[in-house]
Every structure is written in C-alpha cells, then in structure tokens.
CSV table of C-alpha atoms in Angstrom, one decimal:
chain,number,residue,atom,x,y,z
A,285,UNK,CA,10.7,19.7,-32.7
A,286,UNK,CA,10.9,23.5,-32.8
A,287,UNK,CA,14.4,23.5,-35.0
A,288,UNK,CA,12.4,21.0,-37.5
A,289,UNK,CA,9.0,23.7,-37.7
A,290,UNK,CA,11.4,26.9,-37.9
A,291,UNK,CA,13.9,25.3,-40.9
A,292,UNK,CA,10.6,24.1,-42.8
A,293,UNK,CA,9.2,27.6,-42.8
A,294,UNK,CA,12.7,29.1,-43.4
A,295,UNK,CA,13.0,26.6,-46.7
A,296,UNK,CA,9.6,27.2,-48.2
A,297,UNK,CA,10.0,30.6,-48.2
A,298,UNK,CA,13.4,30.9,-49.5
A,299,UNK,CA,13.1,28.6,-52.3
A,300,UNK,CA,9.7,30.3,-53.0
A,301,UNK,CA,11.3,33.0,-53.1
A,302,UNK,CA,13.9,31.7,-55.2
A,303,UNK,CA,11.4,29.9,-57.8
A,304,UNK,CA,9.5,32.8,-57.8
A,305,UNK,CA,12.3,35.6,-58.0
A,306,UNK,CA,11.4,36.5,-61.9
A,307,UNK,CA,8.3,37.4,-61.6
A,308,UNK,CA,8.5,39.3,-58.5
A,309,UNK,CA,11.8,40.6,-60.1
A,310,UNK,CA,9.9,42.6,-62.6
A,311,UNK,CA,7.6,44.4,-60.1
A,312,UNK,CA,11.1,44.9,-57.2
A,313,UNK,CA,14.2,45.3,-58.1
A,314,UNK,CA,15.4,44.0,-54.4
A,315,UNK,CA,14.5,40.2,-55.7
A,316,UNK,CA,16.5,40.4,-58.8
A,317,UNK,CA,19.3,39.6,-57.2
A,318,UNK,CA,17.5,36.6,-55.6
A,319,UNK,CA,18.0,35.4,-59.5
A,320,UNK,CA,21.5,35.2,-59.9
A,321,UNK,CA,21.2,32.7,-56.6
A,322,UNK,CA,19.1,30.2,-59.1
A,323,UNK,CA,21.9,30.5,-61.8
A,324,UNK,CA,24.3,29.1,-59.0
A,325,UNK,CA,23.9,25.5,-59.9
A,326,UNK,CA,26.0,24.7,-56.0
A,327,UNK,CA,23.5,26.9,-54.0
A,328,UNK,CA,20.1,25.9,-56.1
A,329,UNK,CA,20.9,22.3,-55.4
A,330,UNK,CA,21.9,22.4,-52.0
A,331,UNK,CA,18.6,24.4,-51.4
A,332,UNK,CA,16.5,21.9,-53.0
A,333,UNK,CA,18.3,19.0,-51.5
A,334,UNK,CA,17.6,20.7,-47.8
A,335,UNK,CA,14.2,21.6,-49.2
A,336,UNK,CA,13.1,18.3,-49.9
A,337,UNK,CA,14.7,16.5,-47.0
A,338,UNK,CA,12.9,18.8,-44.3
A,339,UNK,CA,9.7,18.3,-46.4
A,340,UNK,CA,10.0,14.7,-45.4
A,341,UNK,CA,11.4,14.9,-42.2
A,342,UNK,CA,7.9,16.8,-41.6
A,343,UNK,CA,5.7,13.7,-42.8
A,344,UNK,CA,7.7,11.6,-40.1
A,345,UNK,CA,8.0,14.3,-37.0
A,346,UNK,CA,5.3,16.1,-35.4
A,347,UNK,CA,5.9,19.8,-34.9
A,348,UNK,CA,5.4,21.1,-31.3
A,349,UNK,CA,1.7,21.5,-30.1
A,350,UNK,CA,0.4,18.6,-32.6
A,351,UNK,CA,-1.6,16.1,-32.1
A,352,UNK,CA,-1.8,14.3,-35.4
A,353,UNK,CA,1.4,12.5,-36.3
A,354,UNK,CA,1.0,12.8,-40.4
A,355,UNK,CA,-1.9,15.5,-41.4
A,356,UNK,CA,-1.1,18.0,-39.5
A,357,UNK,CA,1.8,19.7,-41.5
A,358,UNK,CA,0.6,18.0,-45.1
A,359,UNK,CA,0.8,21.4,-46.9
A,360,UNK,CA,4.1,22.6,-45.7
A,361,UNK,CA,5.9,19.3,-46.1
A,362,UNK,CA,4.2,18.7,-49.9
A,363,UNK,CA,5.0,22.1,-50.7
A,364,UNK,CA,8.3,21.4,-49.2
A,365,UNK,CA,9.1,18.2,-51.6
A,366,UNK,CA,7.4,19.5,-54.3
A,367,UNK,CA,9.5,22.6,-54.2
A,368,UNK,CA,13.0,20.5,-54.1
A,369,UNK,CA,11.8,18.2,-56.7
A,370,UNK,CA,11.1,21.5,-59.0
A,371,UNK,CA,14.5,22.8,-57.7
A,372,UNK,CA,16.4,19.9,-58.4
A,373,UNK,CA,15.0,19.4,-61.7
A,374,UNK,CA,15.8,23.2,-62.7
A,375,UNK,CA,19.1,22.7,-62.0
A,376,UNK,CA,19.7,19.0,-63.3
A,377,UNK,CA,17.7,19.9,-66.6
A,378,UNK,CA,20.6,22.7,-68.3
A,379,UNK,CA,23.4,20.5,-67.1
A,380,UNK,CA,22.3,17.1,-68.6
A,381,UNK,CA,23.9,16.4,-72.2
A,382,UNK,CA,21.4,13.8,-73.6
A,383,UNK,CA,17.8,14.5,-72.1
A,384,UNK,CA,15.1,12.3,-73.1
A,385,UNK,CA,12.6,13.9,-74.9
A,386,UNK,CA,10.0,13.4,-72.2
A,387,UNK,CA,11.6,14.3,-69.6
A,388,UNK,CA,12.4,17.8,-71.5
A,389,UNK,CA,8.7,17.3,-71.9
A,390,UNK,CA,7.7,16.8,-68.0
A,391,UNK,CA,10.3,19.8,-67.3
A,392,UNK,CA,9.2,22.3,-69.6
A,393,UNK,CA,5.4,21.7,-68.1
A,394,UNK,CA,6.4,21.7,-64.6
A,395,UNK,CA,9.6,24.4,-64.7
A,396,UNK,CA,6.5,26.4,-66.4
A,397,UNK,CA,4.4,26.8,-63.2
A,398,UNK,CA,7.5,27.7,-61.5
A,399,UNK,CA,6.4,31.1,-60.3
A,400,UNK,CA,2.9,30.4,-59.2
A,401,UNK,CA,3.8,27.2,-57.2
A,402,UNK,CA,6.8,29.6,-55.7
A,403,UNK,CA,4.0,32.2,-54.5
A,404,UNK,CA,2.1,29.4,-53.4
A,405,UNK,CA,4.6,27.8,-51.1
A,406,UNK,CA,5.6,31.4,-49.7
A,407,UNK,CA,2.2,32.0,-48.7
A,408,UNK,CA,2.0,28.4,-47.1
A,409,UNK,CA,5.2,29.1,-45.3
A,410,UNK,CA,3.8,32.2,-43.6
A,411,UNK,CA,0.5,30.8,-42.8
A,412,UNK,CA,2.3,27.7,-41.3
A,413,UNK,CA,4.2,30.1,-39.4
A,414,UNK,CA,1.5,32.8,-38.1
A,415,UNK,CA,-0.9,29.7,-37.6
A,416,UNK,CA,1.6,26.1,-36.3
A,417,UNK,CA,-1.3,24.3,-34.3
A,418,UNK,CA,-3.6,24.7,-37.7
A,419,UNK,CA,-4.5,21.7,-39.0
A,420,UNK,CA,-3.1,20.7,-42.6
A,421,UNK,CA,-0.7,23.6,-42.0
C-alpha cells in the first residue's frame, strides 16, 4: 500500500525530527521552532500515537514491490514504534502526578538517548525512502 510506505516515511522523519530538534537546534536555528511542537502535549501525543500505529500497521502490510510479508520493512516499522513509545512516554512522563520511581528510572535512561535515536530514525526514514525494495528497510 503506497499511502501506508509514504505516511511511515513521513512519521519517522517528523518525529525524528521532533526528538531530535534540541540538538540540531543548537547548530540551526530553523529547528528551534520544531521544539516548541514537543512542548505541545496535544500535537506530541497525537504524533506518537500515529507514529506507533503506522509502525505496526508496517509489520502486518507489505509495502508495494515486496516480497517478504514481515522483514522487509523491520527497521522503519521498529523505529517507527520505538519512536512513539519514546514520544508517548515524553509526554506522559511531566504530566503524571505520582511516578514510580522506576519508571522515572526507565524514562530518564531512555528520554536520554532521545537525540541519537531521533537522528537515527531520520536517516532510516530517508534510506527507506531513496531505497523501498531494500531489504530490512
């Protein structure tokens, strides 16, 4: 499904982006902005909601051109529930009142490779979309 392959490589990249958007804040001022986008608790979890879902959906449906059902999009849809699961819990984590202490725990280790995992999924997004009949991408 071509709508499926497009929204997966649209959602990894803008929630990279979005994880990512400190970092690459410091070095251009043009993703700054992408910040303020986190601290909006409705957009962050609608993002990581869509995030995650598509990074399922692309376990269950083949993108156009495969011929594997499961392997052949493993990166983009881990990175894509992966990345909703960090964007979910980034957004949950400052609005919860009583928070375990290992789940602060868990959070602070993960929330902590926020940036590299962000560059990570926007480079798997664009290598899923310069190369779709890849294997594992």
């Amino acid at each position: 499904m071509p709508q499926l392959y497009l929204l997966s490589v649209l959602a990894n990249a803008f929630t990279g982006l979005l994880l990512s958007a400190d970092y690459l804040g410091t070095k251009v001022a043009f993703f700054t902005e992408w910040r303020a986008l986190l601290e909006n608790r409705k957009a962050a979890v609608t993002l990581g909601i869509v995030t995650a879902a598509v990074g399922v959906l692309k376990l269950i449906v083949r993108s156009p051109g495969e011929y594997t059902a499961v392997i052949g999009d493993l990166l983009p849809a881990v990175a894509g529930i992966l990345l909703g699961a960090i964007l979910l819990g980034e957004s949950f984590r400052g609005h919860v009142e009583k928070a375990g202490e290992k789940v602060d725990r868990v959070a602070r280790a993960v929330i902590g490779y926020r940036v590299p995992i962000g560059i990570a999924a926007m480079i798997v997004a664009g290598l899923h979309f310069l190369f779709p009949q890849v294997l594992f991408l």
